[in-house]
Coordinates of C-alpha atoms and ligand atoms in Angstrom, one line a residue:
X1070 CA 16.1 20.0 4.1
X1071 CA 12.8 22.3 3.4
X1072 CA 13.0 25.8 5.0
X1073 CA 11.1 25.9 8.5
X1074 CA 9.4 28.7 9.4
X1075 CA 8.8 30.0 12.9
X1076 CA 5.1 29.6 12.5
X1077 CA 5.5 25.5 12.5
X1078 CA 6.7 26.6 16.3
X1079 CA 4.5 26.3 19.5
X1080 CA 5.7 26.3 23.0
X1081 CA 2.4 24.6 24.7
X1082 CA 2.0 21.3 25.8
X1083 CA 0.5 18.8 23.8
X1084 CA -2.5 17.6 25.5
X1085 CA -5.4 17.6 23.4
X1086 CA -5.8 15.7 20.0
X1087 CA -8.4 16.2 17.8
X1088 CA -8.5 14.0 14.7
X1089 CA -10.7 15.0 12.1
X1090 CA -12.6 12.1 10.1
X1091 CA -13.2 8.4 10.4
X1092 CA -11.8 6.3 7.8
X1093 CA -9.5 4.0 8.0
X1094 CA -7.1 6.9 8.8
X1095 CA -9.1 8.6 11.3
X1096 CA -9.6 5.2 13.7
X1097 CA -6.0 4.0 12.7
X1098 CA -4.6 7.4 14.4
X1099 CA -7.1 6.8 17.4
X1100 CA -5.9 3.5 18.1
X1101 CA -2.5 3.8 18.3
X1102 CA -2.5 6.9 20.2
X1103 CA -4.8 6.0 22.7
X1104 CA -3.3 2.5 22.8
X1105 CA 0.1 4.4 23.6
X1106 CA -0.8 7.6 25.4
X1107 CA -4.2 7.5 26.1
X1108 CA -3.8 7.8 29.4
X1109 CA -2.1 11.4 29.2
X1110 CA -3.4 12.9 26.5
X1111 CA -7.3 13.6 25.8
X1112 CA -8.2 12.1 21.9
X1113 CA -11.4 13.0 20.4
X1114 CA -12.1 12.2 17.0
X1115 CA -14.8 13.8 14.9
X1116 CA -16.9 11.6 12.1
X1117 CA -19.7 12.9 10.0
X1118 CA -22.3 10.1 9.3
X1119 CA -23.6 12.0 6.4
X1120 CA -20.1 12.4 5.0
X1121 CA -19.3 8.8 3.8
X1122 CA -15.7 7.4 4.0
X1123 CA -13.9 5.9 0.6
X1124 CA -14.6 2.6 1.9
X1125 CA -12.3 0.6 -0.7
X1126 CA -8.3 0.2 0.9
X1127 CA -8.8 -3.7 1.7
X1128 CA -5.8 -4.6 0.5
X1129 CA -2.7 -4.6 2.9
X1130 CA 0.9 -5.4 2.9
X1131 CA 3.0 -7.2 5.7
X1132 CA 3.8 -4.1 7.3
X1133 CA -0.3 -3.8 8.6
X1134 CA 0.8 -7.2 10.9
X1135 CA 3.4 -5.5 12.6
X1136 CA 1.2 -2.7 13.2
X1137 CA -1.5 -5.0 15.5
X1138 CA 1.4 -6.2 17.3
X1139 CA 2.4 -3.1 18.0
X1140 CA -0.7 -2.5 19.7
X1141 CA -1.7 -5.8 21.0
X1142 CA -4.5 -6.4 18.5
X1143 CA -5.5 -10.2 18.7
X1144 CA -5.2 -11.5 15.1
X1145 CA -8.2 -13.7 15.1
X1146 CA -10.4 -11.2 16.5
X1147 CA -9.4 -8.5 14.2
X1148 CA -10.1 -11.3 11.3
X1149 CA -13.3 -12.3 11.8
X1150 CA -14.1 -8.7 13.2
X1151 CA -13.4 -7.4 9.5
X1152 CA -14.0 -10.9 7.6
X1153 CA -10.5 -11.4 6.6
X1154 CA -8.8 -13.4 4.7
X1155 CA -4.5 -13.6 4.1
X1156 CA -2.7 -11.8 1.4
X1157 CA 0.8 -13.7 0.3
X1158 CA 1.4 -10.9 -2.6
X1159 CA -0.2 -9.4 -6.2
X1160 CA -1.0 -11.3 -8.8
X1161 CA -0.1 -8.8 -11.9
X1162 CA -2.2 -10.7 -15.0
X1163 CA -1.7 -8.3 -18.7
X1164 CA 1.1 -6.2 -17.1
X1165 CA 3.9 -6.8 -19.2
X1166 CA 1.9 -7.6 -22.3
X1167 CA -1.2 -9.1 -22.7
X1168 CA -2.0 -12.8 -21.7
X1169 CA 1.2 -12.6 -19.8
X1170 CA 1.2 -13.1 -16.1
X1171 CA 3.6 -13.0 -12.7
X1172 CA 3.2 -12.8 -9.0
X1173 CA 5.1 -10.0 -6.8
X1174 CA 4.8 -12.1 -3.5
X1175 CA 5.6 -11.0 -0.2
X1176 CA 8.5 -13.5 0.4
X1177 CA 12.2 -14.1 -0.3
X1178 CA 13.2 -15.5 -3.7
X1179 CA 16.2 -18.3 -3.3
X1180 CA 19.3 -17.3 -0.9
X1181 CA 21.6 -14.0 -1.6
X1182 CA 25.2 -14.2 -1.7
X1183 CA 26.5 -11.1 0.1
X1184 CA 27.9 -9.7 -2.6
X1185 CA 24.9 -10.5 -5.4
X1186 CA 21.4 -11.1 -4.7
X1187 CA 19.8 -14.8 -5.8
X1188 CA 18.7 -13.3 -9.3
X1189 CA 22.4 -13.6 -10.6
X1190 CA 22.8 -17.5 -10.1
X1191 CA 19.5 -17.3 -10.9
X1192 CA 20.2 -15.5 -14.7
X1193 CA 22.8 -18.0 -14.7
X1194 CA 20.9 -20.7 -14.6
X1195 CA 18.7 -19.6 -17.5
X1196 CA 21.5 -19.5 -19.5
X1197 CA 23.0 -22.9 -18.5
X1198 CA 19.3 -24.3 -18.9
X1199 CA 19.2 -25.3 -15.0
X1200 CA 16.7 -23.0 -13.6
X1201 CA 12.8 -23.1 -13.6
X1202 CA 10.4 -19.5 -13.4
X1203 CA 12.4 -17.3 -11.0
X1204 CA 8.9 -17.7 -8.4
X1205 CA 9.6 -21.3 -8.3
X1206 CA 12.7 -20.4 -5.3
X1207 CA 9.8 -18.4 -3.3
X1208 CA 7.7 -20.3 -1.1
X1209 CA 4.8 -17.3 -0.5
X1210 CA 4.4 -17.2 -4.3
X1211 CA 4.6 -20.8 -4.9
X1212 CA 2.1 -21.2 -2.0
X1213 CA -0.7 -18.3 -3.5
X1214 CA -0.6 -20.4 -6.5
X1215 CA -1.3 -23.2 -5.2
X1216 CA -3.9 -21.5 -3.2
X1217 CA -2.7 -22.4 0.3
X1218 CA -1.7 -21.3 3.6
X1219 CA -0.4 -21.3 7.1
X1220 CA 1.5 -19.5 10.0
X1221 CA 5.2 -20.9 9.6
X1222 CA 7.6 -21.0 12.6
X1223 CA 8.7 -17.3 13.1
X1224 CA 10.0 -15.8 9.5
X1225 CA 8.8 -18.6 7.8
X1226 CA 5.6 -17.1 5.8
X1227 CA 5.5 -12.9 5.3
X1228 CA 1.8 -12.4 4.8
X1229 CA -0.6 -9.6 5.1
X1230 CA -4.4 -9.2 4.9
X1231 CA -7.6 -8.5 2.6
X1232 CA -10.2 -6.9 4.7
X1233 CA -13.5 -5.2 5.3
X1234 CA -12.4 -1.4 5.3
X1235 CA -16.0 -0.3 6.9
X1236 CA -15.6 -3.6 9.3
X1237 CA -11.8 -2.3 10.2
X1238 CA -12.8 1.5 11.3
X1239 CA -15.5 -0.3 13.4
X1240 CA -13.5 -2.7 14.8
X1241 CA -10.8 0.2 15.7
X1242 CA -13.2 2.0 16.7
X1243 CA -14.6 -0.1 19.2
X1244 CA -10.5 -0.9 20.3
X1245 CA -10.0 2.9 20.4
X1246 CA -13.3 3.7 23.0
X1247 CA -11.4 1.1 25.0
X1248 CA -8.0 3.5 25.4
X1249 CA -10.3 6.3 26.4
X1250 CA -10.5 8.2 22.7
X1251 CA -14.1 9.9 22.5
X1252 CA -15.9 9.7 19.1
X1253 CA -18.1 12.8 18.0
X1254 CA -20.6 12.6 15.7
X1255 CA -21.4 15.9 13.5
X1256 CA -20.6 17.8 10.3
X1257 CA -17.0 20.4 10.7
X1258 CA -18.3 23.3 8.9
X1259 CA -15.7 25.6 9.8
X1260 CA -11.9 25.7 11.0
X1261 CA -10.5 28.5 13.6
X1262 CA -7.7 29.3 12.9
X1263 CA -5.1 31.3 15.7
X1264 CA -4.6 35.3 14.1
X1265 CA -0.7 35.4 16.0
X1266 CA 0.5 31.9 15.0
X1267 CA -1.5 31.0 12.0
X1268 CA -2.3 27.4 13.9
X1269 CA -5.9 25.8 14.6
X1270 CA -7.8 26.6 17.3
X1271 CA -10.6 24.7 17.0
X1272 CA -13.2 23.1 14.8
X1273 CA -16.6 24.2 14.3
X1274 CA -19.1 21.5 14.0
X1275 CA -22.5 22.1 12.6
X1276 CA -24.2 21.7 15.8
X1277 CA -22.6 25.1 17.1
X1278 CA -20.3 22.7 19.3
X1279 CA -16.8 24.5 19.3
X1280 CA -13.7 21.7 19.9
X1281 CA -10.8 22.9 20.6
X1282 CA -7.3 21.0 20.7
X1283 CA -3.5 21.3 20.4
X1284 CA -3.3 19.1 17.8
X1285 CA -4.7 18.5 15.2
X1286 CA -4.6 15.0 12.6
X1287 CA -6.7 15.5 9.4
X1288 CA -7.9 12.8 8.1
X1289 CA -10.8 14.0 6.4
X1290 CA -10.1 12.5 3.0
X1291 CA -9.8 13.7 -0.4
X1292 CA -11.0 16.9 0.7
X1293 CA -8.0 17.8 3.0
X1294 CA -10.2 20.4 4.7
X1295 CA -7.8 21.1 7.6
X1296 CA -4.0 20.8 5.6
X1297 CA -5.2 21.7 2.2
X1298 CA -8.3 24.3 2.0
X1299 CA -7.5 25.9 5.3
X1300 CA -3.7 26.2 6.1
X1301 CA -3.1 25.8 2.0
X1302 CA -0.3 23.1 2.0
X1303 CA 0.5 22.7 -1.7
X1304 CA -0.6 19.7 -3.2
X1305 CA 2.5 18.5 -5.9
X1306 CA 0.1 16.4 -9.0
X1307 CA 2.1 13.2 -10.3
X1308 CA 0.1 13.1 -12.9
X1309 CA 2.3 13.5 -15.7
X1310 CA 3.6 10.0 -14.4
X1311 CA 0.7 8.4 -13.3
X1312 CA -2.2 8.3 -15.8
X1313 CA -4.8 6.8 -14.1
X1314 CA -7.4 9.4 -12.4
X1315 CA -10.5 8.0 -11.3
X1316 CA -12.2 4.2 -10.4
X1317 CA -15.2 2.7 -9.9
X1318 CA -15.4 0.4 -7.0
X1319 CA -18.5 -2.2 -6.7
X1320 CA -18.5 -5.7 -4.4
X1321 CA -19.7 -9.2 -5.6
X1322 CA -21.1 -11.8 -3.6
X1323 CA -17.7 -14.8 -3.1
X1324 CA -17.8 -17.6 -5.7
X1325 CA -15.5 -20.3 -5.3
X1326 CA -12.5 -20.3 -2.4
X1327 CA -10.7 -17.0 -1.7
X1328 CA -7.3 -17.1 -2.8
X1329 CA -4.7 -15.9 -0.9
X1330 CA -3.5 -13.2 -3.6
X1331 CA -4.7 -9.4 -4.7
X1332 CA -5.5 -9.6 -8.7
X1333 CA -4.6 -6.7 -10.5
X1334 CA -5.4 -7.1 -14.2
X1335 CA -4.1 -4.6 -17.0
X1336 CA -7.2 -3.3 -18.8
X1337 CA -6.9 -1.2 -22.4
X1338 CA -6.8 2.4 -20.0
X1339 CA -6.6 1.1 -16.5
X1340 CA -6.0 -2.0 -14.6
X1341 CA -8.8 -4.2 -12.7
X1342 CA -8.6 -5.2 -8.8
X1343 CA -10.3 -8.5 -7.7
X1344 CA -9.6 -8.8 -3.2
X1345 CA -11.0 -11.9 -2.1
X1346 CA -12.8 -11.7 1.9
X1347 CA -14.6 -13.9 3.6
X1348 CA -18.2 -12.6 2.9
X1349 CA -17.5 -10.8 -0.8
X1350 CA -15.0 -9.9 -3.1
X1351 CA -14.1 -6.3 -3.2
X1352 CA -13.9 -5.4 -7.0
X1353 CA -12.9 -2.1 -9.1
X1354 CA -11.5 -0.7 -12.2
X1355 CA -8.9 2.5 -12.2
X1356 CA -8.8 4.5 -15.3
X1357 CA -7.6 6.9 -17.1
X1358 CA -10.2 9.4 -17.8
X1359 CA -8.2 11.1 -20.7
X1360 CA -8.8 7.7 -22.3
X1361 CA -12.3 6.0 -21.2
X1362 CA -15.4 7.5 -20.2
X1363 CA -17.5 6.6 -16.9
X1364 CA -19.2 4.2 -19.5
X1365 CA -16.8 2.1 -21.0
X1366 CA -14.8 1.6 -17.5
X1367 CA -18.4 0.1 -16.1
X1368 CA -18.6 -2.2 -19.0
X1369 CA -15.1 -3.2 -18.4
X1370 CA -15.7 -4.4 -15.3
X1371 CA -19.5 -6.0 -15.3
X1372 CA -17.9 -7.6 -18.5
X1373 CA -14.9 -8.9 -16.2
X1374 CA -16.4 -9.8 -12.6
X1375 CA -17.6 -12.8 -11.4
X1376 CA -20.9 -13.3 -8.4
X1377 CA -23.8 -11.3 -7.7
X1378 CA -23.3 -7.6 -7.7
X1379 CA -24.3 -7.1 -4.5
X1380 CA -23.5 -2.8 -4.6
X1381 CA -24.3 0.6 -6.5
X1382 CA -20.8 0.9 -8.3
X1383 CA -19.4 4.1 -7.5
X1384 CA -17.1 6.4 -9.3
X1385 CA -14.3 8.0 -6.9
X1386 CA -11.6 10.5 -8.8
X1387 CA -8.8 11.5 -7.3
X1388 CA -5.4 12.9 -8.7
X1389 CA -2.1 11.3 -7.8
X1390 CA 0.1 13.2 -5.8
X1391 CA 1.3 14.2 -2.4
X1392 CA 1.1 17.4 -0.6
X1393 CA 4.6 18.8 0.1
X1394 CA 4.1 19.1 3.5
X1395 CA 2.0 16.8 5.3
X1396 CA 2.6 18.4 9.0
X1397 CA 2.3 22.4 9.1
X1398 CA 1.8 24.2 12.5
X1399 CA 0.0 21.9 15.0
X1400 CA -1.7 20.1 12.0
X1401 CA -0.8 16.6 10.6
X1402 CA -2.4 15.2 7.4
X1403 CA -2.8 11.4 7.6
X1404 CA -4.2 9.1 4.5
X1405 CA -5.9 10.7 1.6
X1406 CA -5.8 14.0 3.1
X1407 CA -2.0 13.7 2.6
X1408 CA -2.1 12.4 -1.1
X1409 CA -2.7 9.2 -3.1
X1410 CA -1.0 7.0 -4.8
X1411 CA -2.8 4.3 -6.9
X1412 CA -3.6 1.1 -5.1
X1413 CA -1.6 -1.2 -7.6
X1414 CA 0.8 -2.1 -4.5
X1415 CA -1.5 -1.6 -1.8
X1416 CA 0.6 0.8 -0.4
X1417 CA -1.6 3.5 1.4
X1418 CA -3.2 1.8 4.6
X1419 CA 1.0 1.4 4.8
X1420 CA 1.6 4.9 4.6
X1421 CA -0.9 6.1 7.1
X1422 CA 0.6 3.9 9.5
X1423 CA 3.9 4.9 8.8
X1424 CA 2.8 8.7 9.5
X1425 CA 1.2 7.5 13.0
X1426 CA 4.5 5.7 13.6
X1427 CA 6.3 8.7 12.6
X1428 CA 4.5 11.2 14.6
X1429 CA 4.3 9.1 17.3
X1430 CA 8.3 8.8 17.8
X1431 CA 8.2 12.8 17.4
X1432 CA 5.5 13.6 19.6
X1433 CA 5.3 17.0 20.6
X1434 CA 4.5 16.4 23.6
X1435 CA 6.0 20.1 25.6
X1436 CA 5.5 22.0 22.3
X1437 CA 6.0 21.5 18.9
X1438 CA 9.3 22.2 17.1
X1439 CA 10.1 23.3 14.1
X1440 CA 13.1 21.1 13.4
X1441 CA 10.5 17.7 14.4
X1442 CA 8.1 19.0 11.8
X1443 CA 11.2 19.4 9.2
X1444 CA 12.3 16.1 10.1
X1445 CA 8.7 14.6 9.9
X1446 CA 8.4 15.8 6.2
X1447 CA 11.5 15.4 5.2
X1448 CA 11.0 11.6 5.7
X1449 CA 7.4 11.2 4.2
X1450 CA 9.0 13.2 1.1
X1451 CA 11.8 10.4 1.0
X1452 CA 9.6 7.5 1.7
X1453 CA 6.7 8.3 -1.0
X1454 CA 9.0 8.7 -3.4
X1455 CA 10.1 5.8 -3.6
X1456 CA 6.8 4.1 -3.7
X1457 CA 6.2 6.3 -6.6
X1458 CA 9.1 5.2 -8.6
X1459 CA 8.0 1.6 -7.9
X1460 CA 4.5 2.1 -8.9
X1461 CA 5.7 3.9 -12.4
X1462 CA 7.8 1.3 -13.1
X1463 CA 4.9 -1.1 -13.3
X1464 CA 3.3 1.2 -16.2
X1465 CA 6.6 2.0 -17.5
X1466 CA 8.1 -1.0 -18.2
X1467 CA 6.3 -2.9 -20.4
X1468 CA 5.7 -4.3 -23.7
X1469 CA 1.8 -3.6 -24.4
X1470 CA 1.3 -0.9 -27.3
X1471 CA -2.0 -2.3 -27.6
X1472 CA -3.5 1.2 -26.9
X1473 CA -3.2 4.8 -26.2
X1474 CA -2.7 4.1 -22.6
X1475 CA -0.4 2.1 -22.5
X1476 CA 1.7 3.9 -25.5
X1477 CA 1.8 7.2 -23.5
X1478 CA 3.3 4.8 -20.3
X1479 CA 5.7 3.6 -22.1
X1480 CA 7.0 6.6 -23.7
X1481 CA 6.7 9.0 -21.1
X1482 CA 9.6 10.6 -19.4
X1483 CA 10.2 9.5 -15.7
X1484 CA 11.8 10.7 -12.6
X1485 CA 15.9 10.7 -13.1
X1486 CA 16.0 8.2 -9.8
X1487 CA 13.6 5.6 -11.4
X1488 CA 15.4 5.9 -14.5
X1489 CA 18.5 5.4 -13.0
X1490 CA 17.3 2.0 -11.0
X1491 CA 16.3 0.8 -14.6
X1492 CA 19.4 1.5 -16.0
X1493 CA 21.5 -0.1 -13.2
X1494 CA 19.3 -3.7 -13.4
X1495 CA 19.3 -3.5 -17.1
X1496 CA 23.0 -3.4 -17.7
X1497 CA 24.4 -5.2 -14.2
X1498 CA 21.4 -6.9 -13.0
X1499 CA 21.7 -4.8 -9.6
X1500 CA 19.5 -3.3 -7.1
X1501 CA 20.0 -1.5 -3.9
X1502 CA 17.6 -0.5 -1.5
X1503 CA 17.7 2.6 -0.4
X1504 CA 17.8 3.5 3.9
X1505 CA 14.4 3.2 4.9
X1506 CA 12.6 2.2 1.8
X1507 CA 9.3 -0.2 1.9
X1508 CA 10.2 -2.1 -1.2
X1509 CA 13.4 -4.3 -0.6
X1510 CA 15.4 -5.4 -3.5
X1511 CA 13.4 -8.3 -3.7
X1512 CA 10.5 -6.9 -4.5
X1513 CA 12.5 -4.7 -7.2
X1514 CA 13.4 -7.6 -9.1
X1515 CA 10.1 -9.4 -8.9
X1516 CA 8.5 -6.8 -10.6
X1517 CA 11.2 -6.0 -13.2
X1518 CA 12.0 -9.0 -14.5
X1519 CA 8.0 -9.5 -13.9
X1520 CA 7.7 -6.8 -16.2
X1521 CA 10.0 -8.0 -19.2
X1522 CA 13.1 -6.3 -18.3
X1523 CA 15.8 -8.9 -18.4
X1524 CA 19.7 -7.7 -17.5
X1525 CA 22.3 -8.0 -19.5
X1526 CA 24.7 -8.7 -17.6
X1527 CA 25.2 -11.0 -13.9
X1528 CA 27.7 -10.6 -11.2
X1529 CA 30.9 -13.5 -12.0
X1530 CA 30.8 -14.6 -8.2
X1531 CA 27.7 -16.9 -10.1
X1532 CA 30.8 -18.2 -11.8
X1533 CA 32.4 -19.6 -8.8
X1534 CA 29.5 -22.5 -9.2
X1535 CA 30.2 -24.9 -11.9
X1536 CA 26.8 -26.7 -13.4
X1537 CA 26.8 -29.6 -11.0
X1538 CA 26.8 -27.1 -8.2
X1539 CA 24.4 -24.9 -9.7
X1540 CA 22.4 -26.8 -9.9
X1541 CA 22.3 -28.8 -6.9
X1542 CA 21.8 -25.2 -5.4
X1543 CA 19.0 -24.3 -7.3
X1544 CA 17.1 -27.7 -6.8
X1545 CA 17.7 -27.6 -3.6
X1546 CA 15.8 -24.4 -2.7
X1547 CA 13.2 -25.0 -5.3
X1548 CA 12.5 -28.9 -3.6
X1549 CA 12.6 -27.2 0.1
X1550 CA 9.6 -24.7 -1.6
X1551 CA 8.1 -27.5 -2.8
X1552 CA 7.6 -29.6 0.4
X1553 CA 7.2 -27.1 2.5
X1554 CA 4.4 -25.6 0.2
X1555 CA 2.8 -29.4 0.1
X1556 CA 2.5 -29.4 3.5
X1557 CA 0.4 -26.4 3.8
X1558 CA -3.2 -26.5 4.4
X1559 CA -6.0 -25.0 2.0
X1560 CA -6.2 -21.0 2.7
X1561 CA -10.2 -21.1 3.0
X1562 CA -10.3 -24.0 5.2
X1563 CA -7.2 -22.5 7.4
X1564 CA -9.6 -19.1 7.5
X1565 CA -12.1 -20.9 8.3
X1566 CA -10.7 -22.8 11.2
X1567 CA -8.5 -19.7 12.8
X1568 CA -11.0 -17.8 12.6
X1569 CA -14.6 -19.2 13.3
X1570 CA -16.5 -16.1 13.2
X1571 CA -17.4 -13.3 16.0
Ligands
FAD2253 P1 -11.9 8.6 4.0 O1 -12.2 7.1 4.1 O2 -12.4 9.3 2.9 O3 -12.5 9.2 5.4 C1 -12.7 10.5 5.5 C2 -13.4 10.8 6.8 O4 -13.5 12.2 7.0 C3 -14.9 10.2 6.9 O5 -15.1 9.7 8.2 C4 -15.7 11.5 6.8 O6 -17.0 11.3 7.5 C5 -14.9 12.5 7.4 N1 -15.1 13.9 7.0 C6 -14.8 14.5 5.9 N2 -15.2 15.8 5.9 C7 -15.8 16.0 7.1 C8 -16.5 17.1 7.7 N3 -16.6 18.2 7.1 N4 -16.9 16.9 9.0 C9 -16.8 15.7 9.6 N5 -16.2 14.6 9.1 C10 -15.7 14.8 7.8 N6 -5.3 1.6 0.2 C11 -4.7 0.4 0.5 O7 -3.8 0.4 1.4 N7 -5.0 -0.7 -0.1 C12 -5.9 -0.7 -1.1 O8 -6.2 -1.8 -1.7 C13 -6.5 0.5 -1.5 N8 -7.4 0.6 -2.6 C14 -7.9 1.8 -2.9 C15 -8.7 1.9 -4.1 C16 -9.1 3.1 -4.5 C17 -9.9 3.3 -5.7 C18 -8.9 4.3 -3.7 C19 -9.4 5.6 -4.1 C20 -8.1 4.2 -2.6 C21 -7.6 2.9 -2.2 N9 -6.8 2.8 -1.1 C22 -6.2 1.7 -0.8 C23 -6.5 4.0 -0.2 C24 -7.4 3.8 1.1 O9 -8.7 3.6 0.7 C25 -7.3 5.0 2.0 O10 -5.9 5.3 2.2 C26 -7.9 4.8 3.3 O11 -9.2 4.3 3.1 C27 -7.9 6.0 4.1 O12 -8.9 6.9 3.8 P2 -9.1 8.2 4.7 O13 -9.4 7.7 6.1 O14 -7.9 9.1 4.5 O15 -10.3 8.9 4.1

């Protein structure tokens, strides 16, 4: 547990919430707390129109659909609100080596044993020349490929959403003003901070206005004005691990059908992102700057898009990490404020909600306590680590020596628990999630045998099925994938029918 010091402390009521900034962070925070306790707390939230917002999360994970239910967001308003389209996982194309291709899908793959997971009758298979591609015993990946969709009986299809991120903070914008949360308009040009406790007072906007609060939720972006340049919170760079340090983001008019999967293409220093909406396609490249220049990452991508460019393509850096605290005083650091992780998993909209979640169970409500705020980062700490060991494996593991890059990923040193998880698949063919992690064991072995790393070893209970059995078990799930999938209606025209437009 991190030392707590007395200054994270404040015996006052929590009435007054200030969030500063309006991205996707910024109006996610205002939603679900005016959604939940709007009606006893006051929530205003401060947006500067000259200051724009990063304007390029569209990608999602399940987790985001669980979110609107929590607050009672109708899904086919929010869809054609933000021109959405479903998400059934990542399409990983050059990964593993160049011109070779797999799907990390949102879904189950086969049926588990308790004591193994599917990938060890699975392996066994392989051997005994029984099985097909380990994504033929998935129905979410089998249905992306074959481009199709639709809402299943409950569990039946885990999806998520590519979406407008400038449509989203308008729509939740619009849904926060409804729960009473008060948008301001101006430029913060300077934070007041308490002299006794060390905790912010106010904000001062460039207007002269002076707003005060109890709390405070940065969400001001990159800059981290409230957690990072005024109360210092030390920012911890993973870039030792993670190579990549800037993108450049551009949109292209739609050609052909949206698909229901994220592309994320493996470039010489970087990796491509293709999201399919409605109205466009959401495009960028993010590269490492060590190894390509603005110039060549451009030409990368106009050589690699498809459609009218319909934007300005814009160059955003960043350097991965994560601040070490993300709550200090009566201050709480949502989204980019907090640190950034590369978008190859789509993983940050998911953080920022799992920080509103978060505080939202630990709300301060009669005063803030030092032991909540040790708790609070305690948990962010375990949770993005996790994510970062999943991401690095994606770089780590593979067989491209093609380039520089790539070279440097593979033979880089990485943390002692990814190392460990890499070790454990490699020689037993085991996973095991750990309590409270996003990526279930699944999704581990998706991506690792994805990314060429093949175990040597399977648990015997695989044994206990002799070839006819094994195969009647295997067939079965891949023929119930099958018709289910055949079933399925085209993902456009399904858009296009649940959600007709505003
Ligand atoms: P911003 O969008 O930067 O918003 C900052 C806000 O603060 C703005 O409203 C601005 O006006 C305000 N502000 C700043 N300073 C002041 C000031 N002085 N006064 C008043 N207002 C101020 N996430 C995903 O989940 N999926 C993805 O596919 C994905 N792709 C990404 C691709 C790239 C290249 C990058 C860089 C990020 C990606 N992300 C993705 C992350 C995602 O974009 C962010 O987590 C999300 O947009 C939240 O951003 P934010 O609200 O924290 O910051």
């Amino acid at each position: 547990m991190p030392e707590t010091t007395d200054s994270n402390a404040c015996n006052r009521p929590i009435r007054r919430v200030v969030i500063a900034g309006g991205g996707t962070a910024g109006w996610m925070a205002a939603a679900a707390l005016s959604r939940t306790l709007g009606k006893v707390l006051d929530i205003k939230l401060i947006e500067s129109d000259e200051i724009s917002t990063v304007g390029v999360g569209e990608a999602t994970i399940p987790t985001l659909v669980t979110f609107h239910r929590l607050l009672d967001i109708n899904e086919q308003e929010f869809m054609a609100a933000t021109q959405a389209t479903f998400k059934l996982g990542i399409s990983f194309e050059n990964w593993r080596d160049v011109g070779q291709d797999y799907i990390h899908s949102f879904g189950i793959t086969g049926k588990d044993h308790w004591s193994a997971g599917f990938q060890h009758f699975w392996l066994k298979g392989r051997e005994r020349q029984l099985a097909s591609d380990y994504g033929d015993y998935c129905l979410e990946l089998k249905a992306s490929q074959q481009n199709r969709f639709a809402h299943l009986p409950k569990g039946g299809m885990n999806y998520a959403f590519h979406m407008d991120a400038g449509l989203y903070a308008r729509y939740l914008r619009r849904f926060s003003e409804g729960f009473g949360a008060q948008r301001i308009e101006g430029k913060i040009v300077e934070v007041c901070k308490d002299d006794a406790s060390g905790h912010i007072r106010s904000l001062m906007m460039d207007s002269g206005e002076e707003i005060e609060g109890d709390l405070f939720i940065d969400c001001t972006g990159f800059r981290g004005l409230l957690i990072g340049q005024t109360l210092g919170a030390h920012y911890q760079d993973w870039s030792q691990w993670l190579h990549c340090d800037s993108a450049i983001a551009l949109q292209t008019r739609s050609v052909g059908e949206a698909i229901p999967l994220t592309r994320s293409i493996a470039r010489e220093a970087g990796w491509q992102w293709r999201i399919p909406l409605q109205h466009r396609v959401g495009n960028g490249i993010v590269f490492s700057s060590q190894h390509w220049d603005d110039e060549q990452a451009l030409r990368t991508l106009r050589d690699n898009i498809e459609g009218e460019v319909l934007t300005e393509p814009r160059v955003i850096r960043f350097k991965p990490g994560q601040r070490s605290e993300t709550w200090i005083g009566n201050c709480v650091a949502l989204g980019l404020s907090s640190g950034f992780l590369e978008p190859i998993e789509s993983t940050s909209i998911h953080l920022i909600q799992r920080g509103i979640v978060r505080l939202l169970q630990m709300f301060p409500a009669s005063g803030i306590s030092p032991a909540d705020v040790a708790e609070y980062n305690q948990q962010t700490r375990n949770e993005i680590e996790h994510i970062r060991d999943f991401i690095i494996l994606h770089y780590h593991v593979t067989q491209r020596r093609d380039s520089a890059f790539w070279r440097g990923c593979r033979e880089m040193e990485i943390p002692a628990s990814l190392q460990h998880r890499i070790d454990l698949f490699r020689q037993t063919g085991r996973v095991f999630r750990v309590p409270n992690e996003l990526f279930a064991e699944n999704s581990w072995v998706q991506v690792m045998l994805g990314q060429g790393l093949v175990p040597e070893q399977r648990h015997p209970v695989a044994d206990l099925m002799d070839d006819g059995e094994l195969a009647r078990f295997l067939d079965g799930i891949r023929d119930r994938v099958n018709k289910t999938v055949a079933q399925l209606p085209a993902h456009q025209t399904y858009v296009q029918t649940y959600c007709p437009g505003e």
